[in-house]
Amino acid sequence: MPKPDGGRRGPLRVTAYACRVQKRVWASIAGLAGFLVVAASQLALVVTPVMLVLSTLPGAAVLRIGLPVCIATVGVMGYATWRALHLRRPEPVGIPVTRTDAPELWSLLDGAAGVAGTRAPDRLTIVADAAVKVIERTRLLGLAGGHRDLYLGLPLLQAWDTARLKAAVAHEIGHFSPRGGRLAPIAYRGRIAVGRVVPRIPRRNPAGPLLRAYARFYRRVDAPFSAAQELQADLIAAEYAGAGAAAAVLRDLPALDGMLRIFHAEYLGPGWQAGHVPEDVFGGFLRMLAARAEEVAVLRAREVLRAGEPAAPSRWDTHPARADRLAALAALAALPGSATPAEDSSSAEAPAALELIPDLPGLGRALQTVAFPAQGRTAVGWDEFFGAARVVEMEREAEVALTALSRVAGNPIATAADVLDLAAEGRLPELAESVFPDLSADETASRIADLVTLLLALAALRSGAARWRHSWTGTAELVAPDGAHLNLGELAALAVDPATVATVRERLTALGIDVSAGPATGVAQPRAEVVGGVVNLLVDGARTDVLVVDTGLVLVPGLPRSQNGSAKRRLAEFAAADIPRRTAIAPESRFVAYADVAGATQVKRRSWDIRLRDGATLSVRAAFDSGELPGGWTAWDEAVAFLSRTR
């Protein structure tokens, strides 16, 4: 984007700038076409010597030797090159919205395309992410265009006003503007295609090293024009929606994306893992934004401060520094006589969805069915959803503690009644000291009080004498059915003393709490949270895939080496499946709970011994073809470190 010069540019300066832009475009296009030249050249380097050798052989030998040699050399390299440059077309999950469904929203897209001087998207899809992007179905690494899709995040429709939406959409469509030259859209398409292809080239692909080396050269050649093209897209957004709105998008989008991650981690994730799904996922996100408006404002302010800090973009990120983009928009807004609206819409809070989408709640429910499929989970209201998640978390904590107590006591301890019996006999402190030998007396007493409080709360919930009252802004509170405060911590403190255990039982009975109440029967157990996975390990000499979950290790019999290419896909499918589906995928899988592990030792660099409490030992070592799901080795190393410590 040209720098402002008092609102005018001399003809010579404009011509010089246009020439520089054209040179950058041609350099980018030439670099892009070079990928195909490099691919053809390295294939020719394989074909030529093979043909020369075959030409020296007699006719009969050519047929007998030539075909296998060609398959082993030319065929392998040709297939490897095709695999390296093959562009997988992403298909984000969402709900298509036609012009009939939302004419006002489509009018907004048409207006953005008109300002950019390009065609409007062929299809509009509403997705669950806090993002907006245009994906064109290209061929030949972007040299040939195709169908153009725009993906718009429902969270943006919920949270932003029309000006922000116009700016965000115009920026994305502006990438395809011919303002930087007729070939500028091709340069952008190619940059995106190469950015998707090159990082996915397998390390063992024989065509990969040369293509990756050329990609580094192409990135340096294309960098000047990619930065100019992003600034040009900002200019188009400012022309269509106002410089203030374009700047507000740069500040607000990271904050909104951060709130969405908080929503998934703190509000949606726990109940989802517990086997439930909210009846209205996106309605809950909107309620969270309203309840935590001050936190959203803090995140926005933080993003303003971070704009001046050097960013750490990905290798193929095409965006210049955010501070430079904001400075360019501020300079544009300050131009005297500028036709670009400069009003700052950052203070506008009215969402645009009501005027752009006739039935936003209905769209949210439809999107939920495809973005968050229930897959056997129970649909409940948000209050029940949060309560179920908290109960599952409590039961997991209680199970770990009670398993440890049962081990040192020599008999099963399953409920609050069992623990109160131990307290009445005076054995509870002694057992706790055996479980936590490294803690002081005060710390051990604190652990006992926490455990008794947890077990009494579970007994109250199982007896129907308590419920969780959720807050969108703070922590949940355990209350009586009528909403009155329920102070179980005081009773837990009394229960530690053998002399007052009987009094505690009487008070609990008066509150309607059955201390012998156990988990409900016939209820499907929630799926443990998956942390990571490693394929093709050797466990006691057998090929095994290992799924690391928050409560233990799932050992899945591995596939034969002939099916090695399917190992990661199968383990990923296994990790995403519910319990019945997992049984169908790998019926002989075995779960090793952390509570059943006595310790772990690293024998060699990639070899471990895991000692079980029943005296058995699992010998685990990596094989030459071992691989990982994203974060798999890190999850495994953390699990081994946890098992190696005193627990």
XYZ file of C-alpha atoms in Angstrom:
647
model
C 0.000 0.000 0.000
C 1.543 3.375 -0.987
C 2.511 5.670 1.828
C 0.407 8.831 2.119
C 2.021 11.934 0.679
C -0.181 14.830 1.567
C -3.093 13.200 -0.203
C -1.439 13.387 -3.652
C 1.290 11.679 -5.677
C 3.116 13.055 -8.637
C 2.665 11.199 -11.947
C 6.319 10.095 -11.984
C 6.141 8.703 -8.433
C 2.899 6.846 -9.190
C 4.434 5.364 -12.331
C 7.572 4.326 -10.440
C 5.510 2.694 -7.695
C 3.372 0.851 -10.254
C 6.525 -0.423 -11.956
C 7.911 -1.705 -8.667
C 4.652 -3.510 -7.939
C 4.593 -5.068 -11.408
C 8.169 -6.296 -10.992
C 7.253 -7.872 -7.670
C 4.222 -9.561 -9.236
C 6.253 -10.995 -12.082
C 8.941 -12.178 -9.670
C 6.304 -13.926 -7.564
C 4.668 -15.559 -10.590
C 8.025 -16.662 -11.985
C 8.963 -18.150 -8.636
C 5.655 -19.991 -8.505
C 6.050 -21.414 -12.005
C 9.536 -22.479 -10.979
C 8.028 -25.139 -8.744
C 6.682 -26.959 -11.772
C 10.008 -26.502 -13.580
C 11.936 -27.913 -10.609
C 9.558 -30.867 -10.350
C 9.871 -31.616 -14.070
C 13.645 -31.151 -13.991
C 14.304 -33.581 -11.180
C 12.029 -36.101 -12.868
C 14.007 -35.602 -16.084
C 17.243 -36.166 -14.170
C 15.941 -39.622 -13.321
C 14.411 -40.411 -16.713
C 17.408 -39.396 -18.851
C 20.051 -41.764 -17.416
C 17.557 -44.622 -17.355
C 16.745 -44.078 -21.030
C 20.427 -43.832 -21.922
C 21.181 -47.120 -20.177
C 18.210 -48.877 -21.751
C 19.190 -47.644 -25.219
C 22.403 -49.673 -25.011
C 20.598 -52.944 -24.330
C 19.392 -55.371 -27.015
C 15.673 -55.428 -27.786
C 14.785 -58.525 -25.764
C 16.654 -57.258 -22.707
C 14.890 -53.900 -22.879
C 11.522 -55.542 -22.335
C 12.816 -57.903 -19.664
C 14.896 -55.354 -17.731
C 13.501 -52.001 -18.820
C 10.009 -52.279 -17.366
C 11.121 -53.176 -13.802
C 13.850 -50.512 -13.906
C 11.425 -47.840 -15.101
C 8.942 -48.720 -12.386
C 11.659 -48.724 -9.720
C 13.105 -45.347 -10.763
C 10.897 -43.227 -12.990
C 7.664 -44.551 -11.512
C 8.778 -44.064 -7.932
C 10.085 -40.530 -8.532
C 7.028 -39.580 -10.580
C 4.659 -40.787 -7.883
C 6.763 -39.110 -5.185
C 6.653 -35.811 -7.080
C 2.897 -36.060 -7.551
C 2.428 -36.802 -3.849
C 4.674 -33.894 -2.905
C 2.777 -31.365 -5.033
C -0.683 -32.856 -4.556
C -2.895 -30.230 -2.947
C -5.384 -31.571 -0.441
C -8.496 -29.422 -0.583
C -9.643 -28.370 2.895
C -13.346 -28.589 3.536
C -14.160 -26.837 6.828
C -17.313 -28.160 8.454
C -20.164 -25.697 8.289
C -23.627 -24.738 7.069
C -24.006 -23.336 3.524
C -26.017 -20.107 3.366
C -27.586 -19.194 0.034
C -28.602 -15.783 -1.279
C -32.203 -16.649 -0.504
C -31.342 -17.549 3.087
C -29.518 -14.290 3.887
C -29.860 -11.666 1.132
C -28.443 -8.857 3.293
C -25.308 -10.830 4.099
C -24.796 -11.703 0.455
C -25.280 -8.036 -0.431
C -22.426 -7.254 1.961
C -20.212 -9.785 0.159
C -21.137 -8.379 -3.240
C -20.260 -4.885 -2.049
C -16.857 -6.042 -0.832
C -16.180 -7.778 -4.147
C -17.194 -4.627 -6.004
C -14.745 -2.473 -4.060
C -11.985 -5.051 -4.586
C -12.723 -5.282 -8.301
C -13.094 -9.045 -8.306
C -15.894 -11.578 -8.400
C -17.907 -12.464 -5.314
C -17.519 -15.890 -3.674
C -19.445 -18.708 -5.294
C -20.481 -20.143 -1.935
C -20.840 -18.893 1.632
C -20.449 -21.300 4.558
C -20.922 -20.463 8.239
C -18.348 -22.248 10.437
C -17.698 -22.572 14.164
C -14.312 -20.804 14.304
C -13.732 -17.130 15.062
C -12.334 -16.549 11.589
C -13.147 -15.471 8.058
C -11.282 -16.806 5.040
C -11.665 -17.332 1.316
C -10.507 -20.612 -0.203
C -10.277 -21.031 -3.959
C -10.141 -24.512 -5.449
C -7.020 -24.091 -7.545
C -4.965 -26.300 -9.843
C -1.272 -26.332 -10.777
C -0.247 -24.757 -7.456
C -2.631 -21.850 -7.928
C -1.706 -20.993 -11.517
C -5.251 -21.979 -12.508
C -8.170 -20.697 -10.442
C -11.527 -22.236 -9.726
C -14.531 -22.284 -7.427
C -14.271 -19.680 -4.647
C -15.711 -20.316 -1.155
C -15.972 -17.883 1.757
C -16.036 -19.298 5.297
C -17.428 -16.967 7.958
C -17.315 -17.774 11.658
C -20.585 -17.688 13.583
C -18.786 -16.153 16.621
C -18.023 -13.114 14.453
C -21.691 -12.754 13.559
C -22.555 -12.982 17.243
C -20.004 -10.480 18.516
C -19.281 -7.939 15.787
C -21.170 -5.029 14.299
C -21.690 -4.635 10.555
C -18.666 -2.382 10.066
C -16.254 -4.940 11.486
C -17.783 -7.727 9.404
C -17.521 -5.594 6.272
C -13.861 -4.882 6.999
C -12.989 -8.527 7.694
C -14.788 -9.811 4.605
C -13.375 -7.074 2.372
C -9.829 -7.849 3.493
C -10.164 -11.535 2.605
C -11.843 -10.871 -0.742
C -9.293 -8.105 -1.353
C -6.546 -10.717 -1.637
C -7.976 -11.535 -5.070
C -8.085 -7.901 -6.220
C -6.278 -7.064 -9.484
C -5.180 -3.667 -8.124
C -1.619 -4.930 -7.824
C -1.738 -6.098 -11.426
C -3.711 -8.615 -13.441
C -1.494 -11.408 -12.147
C -1.799 -10.424 -8.476
C -4.641 -12.908 -7.745
C -2.542 -15.718 -9.235
C 0.374 -14.768 -6.996
C -1.836 -14.924 -3.916
C -3.429 -18.239 -4.913
C -0.019 -19.745 -5.538
C 1.375 -18.502 -2.247
C -1.482 -20.110 -0.325
C -1.203 -23.354 -2.300
C 2.553 -23.627 -1.751
C 2.098 -22.801 1.930
C -0.270 -25.758 2.262
C 1.730 -28.206 0.140
C 5.353 -27.781 1.217
C 4.970 -28.280 5.000
C 3.103 -31.530 4.316
C 5.798 -33.137 2.145
C 6.915 -36.250 4.074
C 10.552 -36.269 5.147
C 11.111 -39.596 3.402
C 9.702 -38.428 0.068
C 12.613 -38.557 -2.422
C 11.213 -35.551 -4.288
C 11.001 -33.509 -1.097
C 14.528 -32.130 -0.426
C 14.853 -30.210 -3.693
C 11.272 -28.914 -3.525
C 11.732 -27.750 0.075
C 14.987 -26.015 -0.847
C 13.286 -24.250 -3.748
C 10.400 -23.286 -1.445
C 12.830 -21.348 0.750
C 14.055 -19.462 -2.319
C 10.479 -18.822 -3.474
C 9.523 -17.477 -0.052
C 12.324 -14.892 -0.200
C 11.382 -13.846 -3.734
C 7.683 -13.577 -2.925
C 7.987 -11.852 0.480
C 8.008 -8.212 -0.762
C 4.900 -8.637 -2.874
C 3.056 -10.700 -0.251
C 3.520 -7.877 2.283
C 2.376 -5.276 -0.238
C -0.640 -7.406 -1.126
C -1.706 -7.697 2.525
C -1.435 -3.928 2.969
C -3.461 -3.518 -0.215
C -6.158 -5.781 1.256
C -6.200 -3.576 4.370
C -6.711 -0.550 2.118
C -9.662 -2.244 0.413
C -11.164 -3.067 3.819
C -10.751 0.564 4.884
C -12.383 1.840 1.705
C -15.375 -0.431 2.188
C -15.907 -0.280 5.957
C -13.788 2.586 7.254
C -10.233 2.760 8.537
C -11.479 2.576 12.122
C -13.369 -0.655 11.459
C -10.389 -2.186 9.638
C -8.126 -1.336 12.581
C -10.713 -2.652 15.048
C -10.650 -6.039 13.301
C -6.881 -6.251 13.729
C -7.263 -5.548 17.445
C -10.435 -7.499 18.182
C -9.990 -10.727 16.236
C -7.170 -12.092 18.464
C -9.182 -11.169 21.575
C -12.323 -12.879 20.279
C -10.350 -15.955 19.267
C -8.834 -16.051 22.754
C -12.279 -15.938 24.354
C -13.415 -18.778 22.090
C -10.465 -20.898 23.239
C -11.364 -20.127 26.866
C -14.946 -21.147 26.133
C -13.854 -24.477 24.663
C -11.360 -25.248 27.437
C -13.258 -24.070 30.532
C -16.928 -24.300 29.590
C -17.418 -26.804 26.776
C -14.551 -29.289 27.120
C -15.155 -30.769 30.609
C -18.826 -31.559 30.051
C -18.090 -32.853 26.550
C -15.560 -35.305 27.958
C -18.132 -36.279 30.598
C -20.472 -37.559 27.888
C -22.848 -34.595 27.587
C -23.453 -31.839 25.065
C -25.181 -28.477 25.661
C -28.487 -27.935 23.919
C -27.223 -24.595 22.566
C -23.427 -24.395 22.247
C -23.259 -21.033 20.488
C -25.894 -19.524 22.731
C -23.614 -20.390 25.642
C -20.703 -18.624 23.962
C -22.820 -15.504 23.553
C -23.812 -15.625 27.231
C -20.168 -15.988 28.221
C -19.199 -12.936 26.155
C -21.936 -10.892 27.804
C -21.006 -12.038 31.309
C -17.276 -11.522 30.813
C -17.419 -8.240 28.916
C -14.778 -6.683 31.156
C -12.376 -9.525 30.414
C -12.995 -9.093 26.687
C -12.130 -5.403 27.056
C -8.910 -6.319 28.870
C -7.941 -8.720 26.086
C -8.604 -6.017 23.496
C -6.417 -3.557 25.391
C -3.702 -6.177 25.690
C -3.773 -6.767 21.939
C -3.307 -3.021 21.380
C -0.172 -3.132 23.542
C 1.084 -6.278 21.827
C 0.702 -4.718 18.384
C 4.082 -3.052 18.805
C 5.839 -6.245 19.878
C 7.653 -8.382 17.305
C 5.417 -11.285 16.356
C 6.470 -14.874 15.774
C 4.453 -15.771 12.669
C 4.480 -19.141 11.007
C 6.918 -19.696 8.183
C 4.226 -19.213 5.556
C 2.347 -16.354 7.214
C 1.770 -13.666 4.566
C 0.867 -10.838 6.934
C 3.217 -7.963 7.792
C 3.674 -6.922 11.418
C 0.388 -5.836 12.982
C 1.948 -2.571 14.178
C 2.836 -1.668 10.572
C -0.689 -2.436 9.407
C -2.268 -0.356 12.174
C 0.119 2.515 11.446
C -0.787 2.418 7.751
C -4.508 2.490 8.563
C -4.013 5.364 11.010
C -2.119 7.327 8.366
C -4.869 6.625 5.855
C -7.551 7.852 8.247
C -5.566 11.033 8.910
C -5.302 12.031 5.251
C -7.058 15.370 4.633
C -9.966 14.977 2.279
C -9.760 11.216 2.405
C -12.864 9.513 1.024
C -12.302 6.599 3.352
C -14.540 6.694 6.432
C -12.290 7.122 9.447
C -14.719 6.658 12.251
C -13.584 4.178 14.849
C -16.150 1.453 15.243
C -14.267 -0.220 18.063
C -16.812 1.052 20.547
C -19.759 -0.300 18.624
C -21.217 -3.307 20.361
C -24.419 -4.057 18.451
C -23.962 -7.377 16.635
C -24.745 -7.441 12.956
C -26.391 -10.847 12.891
C -29.933 -9.626 13.523
C -29.969 -7.661 10.288
C -27.787 -10.009 8.240
C -29.105 -13.436 9.311
C -32.902 -13.774 9.687
C -32.698 -16.699 12.150
C -29.358 -16.671 13.952
C -30.389 -19.061 16.786
C -31.665 -21.564 14.229
C -28.427 -21.252 12.265
C -26.468 -21.865 15.471
C -28.415 -25.039 16.230
C -27.945 -26.293 12.670
C -24.217 -25.583 12.826
C -23.967 -27.376 16.157
C -25.249 -30.609 14.612
C -22.309 -30.719 12.174
C -19.566 -28.922 14.148
C -20.310 -30.597 17.490
C -22.070 -33.890 16.656
C -23.403 -35.538 19.807
C -22.090 -39.030 18.914
C -24.120 -40.632 21.679
C -23.704 -37.821 24.201
C -26.729 -36.642 26.165
C -28.050 -33.189 25.255
C -28.801 -31.164 28.405
C -29.212 -27.549 29.456
C -26.160 -25.539 30.413
C -26.747 -25.785 34.185
C -27.014 -29.571 34.066
C -24.102 -29.687 31.624
C -21.791 -27.880 34.035
C -22.999 -29.973 36.970
C -22.352 -33.246 35.155
C -18.853 -32.116 34.191
C -17.994 -31.174 37.750
C -19.319 -34.465 39.123
C -17.192 -36.484 36.696
C -14.130 -34.480 37.670
C -14.873 -35.096 41.353
C -15.388 -38.816 40.798
C -12.044 -39.126 39.027
C -10.269 -37.358 41.884
C -12.065 -39.529 44.429
C -11.280 -42.730 42.523
C -7.544 -42.013 42.547
C -7.542 -41.185 46.264
C -9.716 -44.139 47.288
C -7.614 -46.550 45.217
C -4.501 -45.398 47.063
C -6.241 -45.741 50.444
C -7.556 -49.196 49.560
C -4.058 -50.331 48.653
C -2.514 -49.352 52.005
C -5.587 -50.413 54.029
C -5.709 -53.875 52.497
C -9.470 -53.752 51.847
C -11.777 -51.867 49.436
C -12.696 -48.282 50.365
C -15.354 -46.979 48.000
C -17.570 -44.349 49.667
C -17.647 -41.583 52.238
C -19.104 -44.080 54.729
C -15.960 -46.226 54.465
C -13.722 -43.216 55.091
C -15.821 -42.130 58.079
C -15.441 -45.644 59.486
C -11.662 -45.311 59.209
C -11.831 -41.906 60.891
C -13.936 -43.282 63.752
C -11.386 -46.069 64.267
C -8.532 -43.547 64.271
C -6.834 -45.233 61.290
C -7.331 -42.484 58.711
C -4.270 -40.341 59.647
C -2.034 -43.414 59.703
C -3.186 -44.553 56.265
C -2.800 -41.044 54.860
C 0.782 -40.912 56.117
C 1.470 -44.155 54.244
C 0.042 -42.681 51.042
C 1.953 -39.384 51.440
C 5.167 -40.341 53.259
C 7.018 -37.181 52.203
C 4.457 -34.688 53.565
C 4.504 -33.020 56.951
C 1.794 -33.705 59.534
C -0.001 -30.450 58.761
C 0.080 -31.101 55.022
C -1.205 -34.635 55.545
C -4.068 -33.340 57.715
C -4.938 -30.839 54.986
C -5.030 -33.645 52.387
C -7.345 -35.664 54.657
C -9.725 -32.722 55.084
C -9.792 -32.110 51.325
C -10.553 -35.774 50.641
C -13.373 -35.937 53.192
C -14.866 -32.704 51.822
C -14.759 -34.155 48.313
C -16.407 -37.412 49.378
C -19.130 -35.645 51.371
C -19.894 -33.421 48.383
C -20.166 -36.473 46.137
C -22.461 -38.177 48.642
C -24.654 -35.071 48.782
C -24.906 -34.930 44.986
C -25.665 -38.646 44.702
C -28.335 -38.324 47.419
C -30.036 -35.407 45.680
C -29.248 -33.188 48.676
C -27.044 -30.791 46.692
C -26.520 -29.372 43.227
C -23.949 -27.240 41.463
C -24.879 -23.602 40.841
C -22.920 -22.375 37.855
C -21.613 -18.869 37.288
C -20.455 -17.563 33.900
C -18.080 -15.158 35.636
C -16.735 -17.090 38.638
C -16.399 -20.531 40.154
C -19.329 -22.876 40.601
C -20.816 -23.267 44.073
C -22.226 -26.362 45.743
C -25.641 -25.472 47.190
C -28.673 -27.195 48.678
C -31.636 -27.925 46.374
C -33.281 -24.663 47.508
C -30.131 -22.678 46.668
C -28.938 -22.266 50.268
C -25.200 -22.376 50.958
C -23.919 -25.834 51.898
C -20.835 -25.764 54.121
C -19.391 -29.274 53.966
C -15.869 -28.115 54.786
C -16.871 -27.547 58.406
C -18.286 -31.069 58.664
C -15.158 -32.513 57.028
C -12.976 -30.817 59.647
C -15.065 -32.410 62.401
C -14.953 -35.820 60.704
C -11.170 -36.015 61.025
C -11.521 -36.286 64.824
C -12.728 -39.772 65.938
C -14.643 -38.189 68.838
C -16.897 -36.136 66.546
C -17.509 -38.598 63.700
C -20.865 -39.662 65.185
C -21.967 -36.016 65.371
C -21.010 -35.552 61.730
C -23.079 -38.583 60.709
C -26.124 -37.176 62.530
C -25.804 -33.780 60.862
C -25.360 -35.365 57.446
C -28.474 -37.482 57.969
C -30.400 -34.344 58.920
C -29.300 -32.769 55.637
C -30.557 -35.814 53.705
C -27.060 -36.954 52.732
C -26.525 -40.710 52.431
C -22.797 -41.226 53.005
C -22.965 -44.765 51.599
C -24.301 -43.571 48.230
C -22.114 -44.755 45.357
C -21.934 -43.858 41.677
C -25.120 -44.365 39.688
C -25.343 -47.757 38.014
C -26.173 -48.222 34.356
C -24.634 -44.874 33.389
C -22.061 -44.918 30.611
C -18.617 -44.031 31.864
C -17.209 -40.853 30.333
C -14.357 -41.087 27.902
C -10.994 -40.094 29.353
C -9.383 -37.018 27.844
C -6.821 -37.870 25.171
C -3.433 -36.207 25.663
C -1.436 -37.751 22.810
C -0.528 -40.936 20.999
C 2.493 -42.863 19.695
C 2.328 -45.621 17.076
C 4.539 -48.648 16.459
C 6.121 -48.982 19.887
C 7.317 -52.389 21.058
C 5.593 -53.393 24.312
C 6.974 -56.684 25.621
C 8.242 -57.285 22.092
C 4.870 -56.825 20.350
C 4.063 -53.927 18.017
C 1.708 -51.678 19.971
C 0.141 -48.252 19.568
C -0.123 -46.293 22.814
C -2.784 -43.694 23.517
C -1.946 -41.418 26.455
C -5.063 -40.281 28.338
C -5.438 -38.306 31.535
C -6.040 -41.411 33.665
C -3.662 -43.949 32.144
C -2.297 -45.607 29.013
C -4.364 -47.421 26.386
C -2.353 -50.177 24.695
C -3.698 -50.934 21.219
C -2.305 -53.928 19.278
C -0.296 -52.499 16.389
C -0.746 -53.103 12.692
C 1.708 -55.208 10.673
C 4.577 -53.339 9.018
C 2.860 -53.838 5.669
C 0.051 -51.557 6.931
C 2.338 -49.020 8.600
C 0.863 -46.150 6.593
C -2.525 -46.660 8.255
C -1.270 -46.742 11.859
C -1.628 -43.041 12.650
C -5.019 -42.802 10.968
C -6.329 -45.801 12.910
C -5.053 -44.496 16.258
C -6.543 -41.057 15.559
C -9.878 -42.710 14.755
C -9.585 -44.783 17.934
C -8.856 -41.661 20.005
C -11.869 -39.793 18.623
C -14.300 -42.692 19.063
C -16.570 -43.469 21.992
C -16.049 -46.605 24.098
C -18.238 -48.977 21.994
C -16.614 -47.801 18.774
C -13.143 -48.217 20.268
C -13.978 -51.825 21.109
C -14.971 -52.406 17.491
C -11.765 -50.810 16.157
C -9.375 -52.649 18.488
C -11.170 -55.308 20.562
C -7.929 -56.495 22.213
C -6.881 -53.074 23.489
C -5.815 -52.873 27.134
C -6.072 -50.009 29.614
C -3.331 -49.497 32.207
C -4.476 -47.021 34.850
C -1.893 -44.749 36.413
C -3.146 -45.950 39.806
C -2.014 -49.485 38.897
C 1.547 -48.379 38.090
C 4.151 -48.549 40.854
C 6.850 -46.691 38.942
C 8.678 -46.194 35.655
C 12.354 -46.184 34.700
C 14.058 -45.053 31.512
C 16.488 -47.836 30.602
C 17.971 -46.340 27.434
C 17.314 -43.283 25.310
C 14.071 -44.675 23.901
C 13.461 -47.629 26.189
C 11.453 -47.788 29.421
C 10.344 -50.277 32.070
C 6.920 -49.661 33.639
C 6.429 -51.563 36.906
C 2.877 -52.502 37.848
C 1.636 -52.926 41.403
C 0.819 -56.593 40.780
C 4.519 -57.282 40.215
C 4.469 -57.373 36.406
C 6.685 -55.152 34.258
C 5.928 -53.665 30.859
C 9.005 -53.297 28.667
C 8.476 -50.445 26.204
C 10.885 -49.320 23.512
C 10.720 -47.317 20.324
C 11.104 -48.968 16.927
C 12.716 -47.485 13.818
C 9.264 -46.770 12.347
C 7.667 -45.379 15.517
C 5.654 -42.217 14.927
C 3.390 -39.860 16.804
C 0.065 -38.139 16.632
C 0.458 -34.379 17.204
C 2.188 -33.944 20.571
C 2.490 -37.691 21.088
C 6.119 -37.946 22.194
C 5.736 -34.980 24.532
C 2.668 -36.583 26.121
C 4.511 -39.896 26.493
C 7.562 -38.261 28.099
C 5.347 -36.357 30.535
C 3.453 -39.545 31.424
C 6.703 -41.423 32.097
C 7.998 -38.528 34.197
C 4.759 -38.552 36.205
C 4.944 -42.309 36.754
C 8.575 -42.003 37.846
C 7.710 -39.662 40.695
C 6.370 -40.618 44.126
C 2.583 -40.530 43.950
